[in-house]
Short mmCIF file of C-alpha atoms in Angstrom, two decimals:
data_model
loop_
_atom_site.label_atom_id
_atom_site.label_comp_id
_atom_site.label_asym_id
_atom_site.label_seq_id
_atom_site.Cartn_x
_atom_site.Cartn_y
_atom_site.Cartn_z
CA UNK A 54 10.11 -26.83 33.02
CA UNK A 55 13.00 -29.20 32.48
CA UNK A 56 14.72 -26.66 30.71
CA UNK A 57 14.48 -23.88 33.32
CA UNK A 58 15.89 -26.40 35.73
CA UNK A 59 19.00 -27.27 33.84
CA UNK A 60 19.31 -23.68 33.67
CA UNK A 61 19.37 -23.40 37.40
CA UNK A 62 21.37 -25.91 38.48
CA UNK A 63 23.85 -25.15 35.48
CA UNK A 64 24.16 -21.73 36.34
CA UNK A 65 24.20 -22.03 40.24
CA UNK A 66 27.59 -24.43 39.83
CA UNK A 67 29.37 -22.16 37.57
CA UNK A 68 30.47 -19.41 39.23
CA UNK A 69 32.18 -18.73 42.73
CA UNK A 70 31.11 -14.99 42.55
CA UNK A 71 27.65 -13.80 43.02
CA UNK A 72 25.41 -12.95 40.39
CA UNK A 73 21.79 -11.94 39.01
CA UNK A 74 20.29 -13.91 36.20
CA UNK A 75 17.55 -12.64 34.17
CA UNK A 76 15.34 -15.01 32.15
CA UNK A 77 13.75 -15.19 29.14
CA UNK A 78 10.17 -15.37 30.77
CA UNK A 79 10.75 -12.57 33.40
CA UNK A 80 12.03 -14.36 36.15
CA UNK A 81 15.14 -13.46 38.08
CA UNK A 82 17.21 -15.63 40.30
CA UNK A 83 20.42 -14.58 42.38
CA UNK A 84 23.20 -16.91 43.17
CA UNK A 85 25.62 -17.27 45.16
CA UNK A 86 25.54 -14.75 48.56
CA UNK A 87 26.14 -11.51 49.21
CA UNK A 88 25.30 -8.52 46.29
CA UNK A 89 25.44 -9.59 42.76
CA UNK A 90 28.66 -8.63 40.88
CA UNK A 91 27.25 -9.27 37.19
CA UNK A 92 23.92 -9.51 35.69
CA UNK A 93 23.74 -11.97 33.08
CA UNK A 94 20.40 -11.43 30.98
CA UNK A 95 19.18 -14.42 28.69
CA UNK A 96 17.19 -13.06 25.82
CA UNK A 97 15.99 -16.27 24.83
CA UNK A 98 17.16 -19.53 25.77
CA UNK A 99 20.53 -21.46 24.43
CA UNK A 100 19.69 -24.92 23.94
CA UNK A 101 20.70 -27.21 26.10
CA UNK A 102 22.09 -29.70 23.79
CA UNK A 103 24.05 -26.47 22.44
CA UNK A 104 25.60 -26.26 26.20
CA UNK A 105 26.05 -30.04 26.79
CA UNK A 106 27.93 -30.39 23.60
CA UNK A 107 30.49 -27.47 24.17
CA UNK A 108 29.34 -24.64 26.63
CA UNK A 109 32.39 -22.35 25.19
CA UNK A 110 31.24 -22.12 22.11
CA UNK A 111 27.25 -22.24 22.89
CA UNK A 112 27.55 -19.52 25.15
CA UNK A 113 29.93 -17.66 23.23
CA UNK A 114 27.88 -17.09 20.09
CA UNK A 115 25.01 -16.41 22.38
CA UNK A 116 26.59 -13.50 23.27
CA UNK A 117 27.85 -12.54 19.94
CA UNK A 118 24.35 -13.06 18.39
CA UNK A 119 22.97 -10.46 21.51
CA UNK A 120 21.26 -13.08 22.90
CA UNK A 121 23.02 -12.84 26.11
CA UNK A 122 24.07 -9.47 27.70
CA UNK A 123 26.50 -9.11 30.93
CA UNK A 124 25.89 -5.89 32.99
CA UNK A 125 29.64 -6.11 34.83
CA UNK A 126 33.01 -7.75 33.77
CA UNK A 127 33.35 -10.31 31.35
CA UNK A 128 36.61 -10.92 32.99
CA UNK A 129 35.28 -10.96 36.55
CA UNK A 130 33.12 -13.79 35.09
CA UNK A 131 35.57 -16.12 33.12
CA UNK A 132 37.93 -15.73 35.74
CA UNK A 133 35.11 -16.92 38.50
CA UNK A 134 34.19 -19.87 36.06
CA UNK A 135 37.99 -21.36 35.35
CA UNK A 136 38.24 -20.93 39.35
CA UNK A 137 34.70 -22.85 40.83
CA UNK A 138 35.71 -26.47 40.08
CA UNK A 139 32.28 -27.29 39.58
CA UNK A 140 31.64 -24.63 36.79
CA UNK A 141 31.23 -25.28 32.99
CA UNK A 142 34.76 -24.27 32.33
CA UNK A 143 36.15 -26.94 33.96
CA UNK A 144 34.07 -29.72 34.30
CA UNK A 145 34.06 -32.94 31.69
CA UNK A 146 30.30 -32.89 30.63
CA UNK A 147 30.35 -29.35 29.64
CA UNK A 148 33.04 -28.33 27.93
CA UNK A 149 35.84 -30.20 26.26
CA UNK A 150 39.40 -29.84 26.36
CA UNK A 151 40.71 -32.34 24.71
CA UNK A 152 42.78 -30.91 21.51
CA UNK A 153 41.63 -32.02 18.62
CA UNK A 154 43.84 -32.55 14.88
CA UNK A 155 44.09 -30.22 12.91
CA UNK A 156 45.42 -30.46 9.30
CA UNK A 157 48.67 -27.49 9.40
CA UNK A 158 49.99 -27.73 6.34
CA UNK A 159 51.63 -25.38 4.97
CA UNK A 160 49.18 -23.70 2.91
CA UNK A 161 46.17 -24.34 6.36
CA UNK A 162 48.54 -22.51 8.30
CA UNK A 163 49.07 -19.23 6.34
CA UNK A 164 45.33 -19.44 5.95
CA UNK A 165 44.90 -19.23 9.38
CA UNK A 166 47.41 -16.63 10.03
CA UNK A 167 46.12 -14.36 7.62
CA UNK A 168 42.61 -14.88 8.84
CA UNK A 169 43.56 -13.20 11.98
CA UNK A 170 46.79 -10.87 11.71
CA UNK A 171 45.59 -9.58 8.12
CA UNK A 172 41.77 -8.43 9.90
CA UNK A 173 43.94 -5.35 8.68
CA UNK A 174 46.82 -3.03 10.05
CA UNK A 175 44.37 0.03 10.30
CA UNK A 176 41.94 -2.10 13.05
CA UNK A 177 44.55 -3.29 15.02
CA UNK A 178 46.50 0.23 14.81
CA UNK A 179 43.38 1.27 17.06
CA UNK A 180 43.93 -0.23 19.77
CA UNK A 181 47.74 -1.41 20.24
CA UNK A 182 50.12 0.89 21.10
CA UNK A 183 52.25 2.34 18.55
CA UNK A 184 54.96 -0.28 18.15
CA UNK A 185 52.06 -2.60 16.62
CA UNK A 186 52.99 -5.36 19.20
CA UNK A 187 50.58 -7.96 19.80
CA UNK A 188 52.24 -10.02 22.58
CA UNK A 189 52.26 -9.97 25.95
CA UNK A 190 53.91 -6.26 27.84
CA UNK A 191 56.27 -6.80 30.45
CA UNK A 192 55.27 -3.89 33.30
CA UNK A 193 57.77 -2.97 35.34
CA UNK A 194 56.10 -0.03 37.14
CA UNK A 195 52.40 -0.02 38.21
CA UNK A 196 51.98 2.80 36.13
CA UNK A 197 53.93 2.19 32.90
CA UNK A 198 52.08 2.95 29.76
CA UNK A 199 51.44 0.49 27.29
CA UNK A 200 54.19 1.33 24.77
CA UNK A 201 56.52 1.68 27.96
CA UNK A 202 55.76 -2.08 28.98
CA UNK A 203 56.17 -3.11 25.42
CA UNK A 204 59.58 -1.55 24.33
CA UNK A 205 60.34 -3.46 28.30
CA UNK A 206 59.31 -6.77 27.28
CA UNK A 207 61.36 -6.16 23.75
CA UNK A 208 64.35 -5.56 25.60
CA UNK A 209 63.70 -8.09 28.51
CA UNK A 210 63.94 -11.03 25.59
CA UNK A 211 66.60 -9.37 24.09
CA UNK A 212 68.65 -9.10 27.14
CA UNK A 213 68.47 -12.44 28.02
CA UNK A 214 69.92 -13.60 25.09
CA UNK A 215 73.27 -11.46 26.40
CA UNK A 216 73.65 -10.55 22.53
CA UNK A 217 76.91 -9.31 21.32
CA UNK A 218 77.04 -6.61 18.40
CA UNK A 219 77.43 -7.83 14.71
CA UNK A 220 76.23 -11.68 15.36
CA UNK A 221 72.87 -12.74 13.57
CA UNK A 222 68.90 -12.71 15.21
CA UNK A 223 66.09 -14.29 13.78
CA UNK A 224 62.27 -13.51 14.95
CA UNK A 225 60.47 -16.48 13.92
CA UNK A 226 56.48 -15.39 13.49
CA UNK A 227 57.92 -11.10 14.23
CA UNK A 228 54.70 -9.84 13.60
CA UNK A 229 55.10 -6.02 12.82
CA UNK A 230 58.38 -5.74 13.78
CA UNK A 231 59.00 -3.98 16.76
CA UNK A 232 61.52 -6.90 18.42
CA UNK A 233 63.80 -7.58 15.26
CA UNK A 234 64.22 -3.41 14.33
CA UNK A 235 65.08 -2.80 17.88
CA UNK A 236 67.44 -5.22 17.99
CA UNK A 237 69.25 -4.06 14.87
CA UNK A 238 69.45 -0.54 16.32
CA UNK A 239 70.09 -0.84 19.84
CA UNK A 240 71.78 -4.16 19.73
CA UNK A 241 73.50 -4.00 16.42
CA UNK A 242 72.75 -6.93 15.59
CA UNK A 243 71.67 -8.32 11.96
CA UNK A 244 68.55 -9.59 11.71
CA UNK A 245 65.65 -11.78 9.66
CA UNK A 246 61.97 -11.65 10.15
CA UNK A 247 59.64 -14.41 9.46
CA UNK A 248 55.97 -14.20 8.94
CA UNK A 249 53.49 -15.36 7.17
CA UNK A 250 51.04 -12.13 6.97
CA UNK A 251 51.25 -10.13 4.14
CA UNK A 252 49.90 -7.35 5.91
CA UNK A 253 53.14 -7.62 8.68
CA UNK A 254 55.24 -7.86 5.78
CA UNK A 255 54.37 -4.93 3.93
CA UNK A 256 54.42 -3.10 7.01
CA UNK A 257 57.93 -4.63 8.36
CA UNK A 258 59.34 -3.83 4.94
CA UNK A 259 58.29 -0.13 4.95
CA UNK A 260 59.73 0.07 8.61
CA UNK A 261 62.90 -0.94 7.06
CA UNK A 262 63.19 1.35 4.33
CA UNK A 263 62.10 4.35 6.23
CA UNK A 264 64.63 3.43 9.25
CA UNK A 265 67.67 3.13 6.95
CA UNK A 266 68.06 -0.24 7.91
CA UNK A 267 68.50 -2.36 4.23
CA UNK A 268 71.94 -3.25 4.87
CA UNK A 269 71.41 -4.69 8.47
CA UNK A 270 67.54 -6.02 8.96
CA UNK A 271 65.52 -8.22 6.33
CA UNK A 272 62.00 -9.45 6.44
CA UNK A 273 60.79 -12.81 4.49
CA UNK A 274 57.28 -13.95 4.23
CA UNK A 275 57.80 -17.32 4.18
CA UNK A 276 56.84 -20.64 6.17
CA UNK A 277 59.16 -21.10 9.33
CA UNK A 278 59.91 -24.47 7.77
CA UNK A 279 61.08 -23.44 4.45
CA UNK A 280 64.13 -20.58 5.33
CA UNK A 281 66.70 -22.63 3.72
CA UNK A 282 69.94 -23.53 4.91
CA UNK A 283 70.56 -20.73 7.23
CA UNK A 284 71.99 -20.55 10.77
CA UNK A 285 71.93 -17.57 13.19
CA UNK A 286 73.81 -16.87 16.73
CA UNK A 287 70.28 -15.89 18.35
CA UNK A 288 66.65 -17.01 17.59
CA UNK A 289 63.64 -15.46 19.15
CA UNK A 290 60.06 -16.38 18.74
CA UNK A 291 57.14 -14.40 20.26
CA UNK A 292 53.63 -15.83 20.52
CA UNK A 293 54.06 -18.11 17.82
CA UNK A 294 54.12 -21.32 18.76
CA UNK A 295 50.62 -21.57 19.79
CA UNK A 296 49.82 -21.25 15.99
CA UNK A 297 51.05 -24.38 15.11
CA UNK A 298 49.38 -27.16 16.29
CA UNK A 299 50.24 -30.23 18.40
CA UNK A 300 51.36 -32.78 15.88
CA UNK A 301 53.70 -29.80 14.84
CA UNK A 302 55.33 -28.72 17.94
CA UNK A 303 58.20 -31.46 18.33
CA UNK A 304 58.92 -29.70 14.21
CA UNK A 305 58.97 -26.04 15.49
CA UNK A 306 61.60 -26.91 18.00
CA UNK A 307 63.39 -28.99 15.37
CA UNK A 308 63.28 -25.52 13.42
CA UNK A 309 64.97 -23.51 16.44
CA UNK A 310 67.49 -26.16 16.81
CA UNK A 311 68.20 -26.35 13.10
CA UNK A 312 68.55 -22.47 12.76
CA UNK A 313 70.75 -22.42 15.71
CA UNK A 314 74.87 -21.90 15.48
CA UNK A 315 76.37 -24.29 17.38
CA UNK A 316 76.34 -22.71 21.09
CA UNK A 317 73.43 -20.62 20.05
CA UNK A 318 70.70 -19.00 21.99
CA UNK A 319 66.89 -18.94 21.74
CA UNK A 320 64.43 -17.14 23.60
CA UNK A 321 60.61 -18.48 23.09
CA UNK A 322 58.05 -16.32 24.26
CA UNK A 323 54.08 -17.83 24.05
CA UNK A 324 51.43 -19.10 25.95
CA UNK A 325 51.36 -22.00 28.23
CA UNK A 326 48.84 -23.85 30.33
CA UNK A 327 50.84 -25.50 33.25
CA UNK A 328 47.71 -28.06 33.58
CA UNK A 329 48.34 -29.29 30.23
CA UNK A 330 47.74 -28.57 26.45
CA UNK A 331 44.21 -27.39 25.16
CA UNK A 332 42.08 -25.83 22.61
CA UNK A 333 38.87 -23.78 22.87
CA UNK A 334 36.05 -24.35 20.22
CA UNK A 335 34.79 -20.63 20.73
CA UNK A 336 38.76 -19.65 20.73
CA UNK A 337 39.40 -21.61 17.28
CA UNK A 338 36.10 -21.16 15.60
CA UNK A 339 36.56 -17.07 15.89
CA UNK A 340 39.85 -15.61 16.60
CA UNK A 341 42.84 -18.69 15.97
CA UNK A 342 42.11 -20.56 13.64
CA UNK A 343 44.20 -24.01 14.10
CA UNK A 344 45.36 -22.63 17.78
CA UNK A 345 46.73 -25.32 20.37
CA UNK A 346 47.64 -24.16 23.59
CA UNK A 347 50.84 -26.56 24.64
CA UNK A 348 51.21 -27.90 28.65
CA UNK A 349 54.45 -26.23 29.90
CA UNK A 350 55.82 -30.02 30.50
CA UNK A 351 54.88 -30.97 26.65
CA UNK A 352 56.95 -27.95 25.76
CA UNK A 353 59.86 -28.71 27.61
CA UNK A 354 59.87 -32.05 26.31
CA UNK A 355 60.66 -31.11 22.91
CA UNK A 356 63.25 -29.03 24.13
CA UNK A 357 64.92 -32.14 25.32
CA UNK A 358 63.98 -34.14 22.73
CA UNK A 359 65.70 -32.04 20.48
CA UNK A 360 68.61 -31.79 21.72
CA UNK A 361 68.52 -28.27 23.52
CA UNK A 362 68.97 -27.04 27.41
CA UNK A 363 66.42 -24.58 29.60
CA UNK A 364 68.83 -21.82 30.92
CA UNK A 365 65.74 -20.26 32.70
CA UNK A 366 62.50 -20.32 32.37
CA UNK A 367 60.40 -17.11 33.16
CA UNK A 368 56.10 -16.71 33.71
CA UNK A 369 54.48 -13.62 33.04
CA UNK A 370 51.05 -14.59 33.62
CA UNK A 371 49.97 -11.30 35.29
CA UNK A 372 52.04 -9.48 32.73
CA UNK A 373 49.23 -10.93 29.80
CA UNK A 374 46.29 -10.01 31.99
CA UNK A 375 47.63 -6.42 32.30
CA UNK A 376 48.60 -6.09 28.39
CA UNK A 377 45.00 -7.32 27.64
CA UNK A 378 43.45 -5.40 30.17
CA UNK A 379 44.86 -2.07 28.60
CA UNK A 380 43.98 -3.30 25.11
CA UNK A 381 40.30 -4.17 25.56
CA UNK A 382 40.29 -0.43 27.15
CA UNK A 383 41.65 0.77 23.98
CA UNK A 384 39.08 -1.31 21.90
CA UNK A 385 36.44 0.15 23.94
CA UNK A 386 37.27 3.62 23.37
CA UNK A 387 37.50 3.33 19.86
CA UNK A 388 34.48 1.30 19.13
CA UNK A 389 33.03 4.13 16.87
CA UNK A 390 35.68 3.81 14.54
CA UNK A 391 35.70 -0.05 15.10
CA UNK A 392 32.09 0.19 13.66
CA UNK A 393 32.91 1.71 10.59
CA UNK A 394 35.16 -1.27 9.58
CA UNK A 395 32.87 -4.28 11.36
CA UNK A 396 29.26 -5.18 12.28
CA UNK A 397 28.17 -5.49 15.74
CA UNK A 398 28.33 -8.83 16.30
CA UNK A 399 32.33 -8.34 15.15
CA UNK A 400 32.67 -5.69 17.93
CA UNK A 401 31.16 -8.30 20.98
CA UNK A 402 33.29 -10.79 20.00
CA UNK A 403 36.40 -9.03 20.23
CA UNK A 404 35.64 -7.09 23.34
CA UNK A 405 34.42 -11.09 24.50
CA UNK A 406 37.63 -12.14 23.38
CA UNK A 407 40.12 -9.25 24.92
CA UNK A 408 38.32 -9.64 28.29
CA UNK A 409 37.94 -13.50 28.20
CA UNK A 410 41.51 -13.89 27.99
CA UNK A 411 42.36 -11.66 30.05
CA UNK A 412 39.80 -13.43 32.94
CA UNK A 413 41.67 -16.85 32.06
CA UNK A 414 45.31 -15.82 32.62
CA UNK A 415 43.86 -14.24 35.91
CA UNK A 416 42.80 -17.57 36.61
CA UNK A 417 45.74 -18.94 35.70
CA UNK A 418 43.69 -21.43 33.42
CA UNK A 419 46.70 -20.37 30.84
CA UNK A 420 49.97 -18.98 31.45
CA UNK A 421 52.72 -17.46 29.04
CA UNK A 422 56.04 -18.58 29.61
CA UNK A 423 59.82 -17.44 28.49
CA UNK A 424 61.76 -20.25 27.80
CA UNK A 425 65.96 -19.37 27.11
CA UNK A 426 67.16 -22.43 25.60
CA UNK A 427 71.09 -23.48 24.27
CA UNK A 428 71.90 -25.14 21.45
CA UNK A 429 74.51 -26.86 23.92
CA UNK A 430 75.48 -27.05 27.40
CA UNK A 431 73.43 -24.79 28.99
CA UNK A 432 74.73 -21.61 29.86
CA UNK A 433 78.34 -21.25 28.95
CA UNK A 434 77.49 -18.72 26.90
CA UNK A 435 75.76 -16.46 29.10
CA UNK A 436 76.91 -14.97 32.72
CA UNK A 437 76.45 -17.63 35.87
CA UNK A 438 73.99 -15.04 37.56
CA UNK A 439 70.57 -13.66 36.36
CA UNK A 440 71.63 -10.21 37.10
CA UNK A 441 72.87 -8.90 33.86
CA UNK A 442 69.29 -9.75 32.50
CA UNK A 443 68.28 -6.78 34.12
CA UNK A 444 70.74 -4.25 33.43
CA UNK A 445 70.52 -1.12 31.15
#
């Protein structure tokens, strides 16, 4: 009896949408008013003590394990839960937000990467677009394709940066490649890529080699703390700080800053929560492994701290929900082949996580931010007006 209760009450304050519940024993309740917009289904119960102690992560492997099935949008959901103040996603007793330490050291953290990024080039070539890029599109047209938005938000970082032809890039974390090789080509610039995923690697160095681009483009897999000596005119860094941890922020900004000519230029690309830093058990547990989530203020403070300058500052929150809306479509459609690599419980998880985080940014629970920074008074560099940021 108690249980059913908590159930209730639990359920009733978590979402600002209404919605069907079916129980374990039968029963059905609707909440909220109006006609249900999701059917949630409980197989069997989660126990409560699961739910008190962390409701993400409870509820989460519910629904990997099948014991929970959604008729309707995951998204819909999530973003209904981060939005009702009283829900489980944002209040104390239920879930917790606090970060907690992790130990990145070098060796943790190309554990971690490889845990994710090297799931293997042939899964995630299923369901990105054919540049392999695994960041956040920038649409400029309601009815861009997904490659479209992506070679956009490759050359919306790189024209920020105002780059002149011949000067030096390097793509801290550059994943498969897409940002660094365009550069070299349609920038001429000459360019380094960092990563520590042997499967981006082989796949960067290939891209190299087959684009005739040895003498001008180089890829390393290597720690972002351990490139040496080295100093470029223009850093970038796409969805890579959120890998790193807390305690190791204020040293990834020391990187940029190190790396950095004198009068150089940065642009960091990665998620943000505006509400303050965070992690997510469910989140670390299964997909990032070591992941913090920074507060936009915490980042700019190590900005300052080390000795840099904001020349603009740039959200694309709607931008992520759009990118991740188009990839869990992709996922979807290519489940079959998805099973011959994974199990089923793989599968709900990553539709779970596509459409999850896709429901948060909607929310704007997180954000994802573009910060230009200057190794230097800010700007002088770079034209007084944002206009040539836009420009062909």
């Amino acid at each position: 009896m108690f249980e059913k209760t908590f159930y209730k009450e639990f359920l009733k304050h978590s979402f600002n949408i209404p919605i069907k519940v079916n129980y374990w024993d039968g029963k059905t309740d609707v909440y909220g008013d109006g006609k249900p917009q999701a059917t949630i289904t409980f197989k069997e119960p989660v126990p409560i003590k699961d739910i008190q102690r962390n409701a993400s992560l409870s509820l989460g492997e519910a629904y990997m394990d099948g014991k929970i099935e959604v008729d309707g949008s995951i998204e819909d959901l999530i973003d209904s839960a981060y939005t009702q103040s009283t829900s489980f996603m944002r209040n104390h007793k239920f879930i917790q937000w606090l970060p907690k330490a992790g130990k990145h050291t070098a060796k943790a953290d190309k554990e971690d990467i490889q845990k994710h990024y090297d799931i293997g080039n042939d899964f995630y070539r299923l369901w990105l677009d054919k540049t392999m890029t695994y960041s956040c599109a920038y649409w400029e047209h309601p009815d861009d394709s997904l490659y479209d938005a992506q070679i956009q938000k490759v050359d919306h970082i790189l024209a920020k940066l105002h780059p002149q032809p011949n000067r030096t890039l390097l793509d801290i974390g550059c994943g498969w490649g897409t940002l660094m090789l365009r550069a070299a080509k349609k920038y001429h610039l000459k360019v380094v890529g960092d990563t520590l995923s042997q499967e981006q690697y082989d796949y960067v160095k290939k891209e190299i080699k087959d684009q005739g681009l040895e003498d001008v483009a180089d890829v390393r897999l290597e720690d972002y703390r351990k490139l040496g000596d080295v100093h470029f005119d223009y850093i970038t860094s796409v969805g890579m700080f959120e890998h790193v941890g807390k305690d190791n922020l204020d040293g990834y900004f020391n990187c940029v800053y190190k790396y950095l000519k004198p009068n150089g230029i940065a642009l960091i690309h990665g998620i943000t929560r505006q509400q303050g830093g965070a992690t997510n058990a469910w989140i670390n547990k299964y997909i990032f492994p070591g992941g913090y989530v920074p507060g936009l203020s915490e980042n700019i403070q190590h900005i300052i701290d080390n000795h840099m300058q904001i020349a603009d500052l740039e959200s694309l929150r709607r931008h992520y929900q759009r990118t991740l809306e188009h990839w869990d479509q992709n996922f979807r459609a290519k489940i079959p082949e998805v099973k011959k690599m994974f199990d089923e419980r793989f599968i709900r998880m990553w539709d779970m996580y596509l459409q999850a985080c896709a429901g948060s940014f909607k929310a704007g629970n997180i954000d994802v931010m573009q910060y230009l920074i200057t190794k230097g008074a800010s700007g002088h560099n770079l034209p007084m007006t944002r206009d040539y940021m836009y420009k062909d």
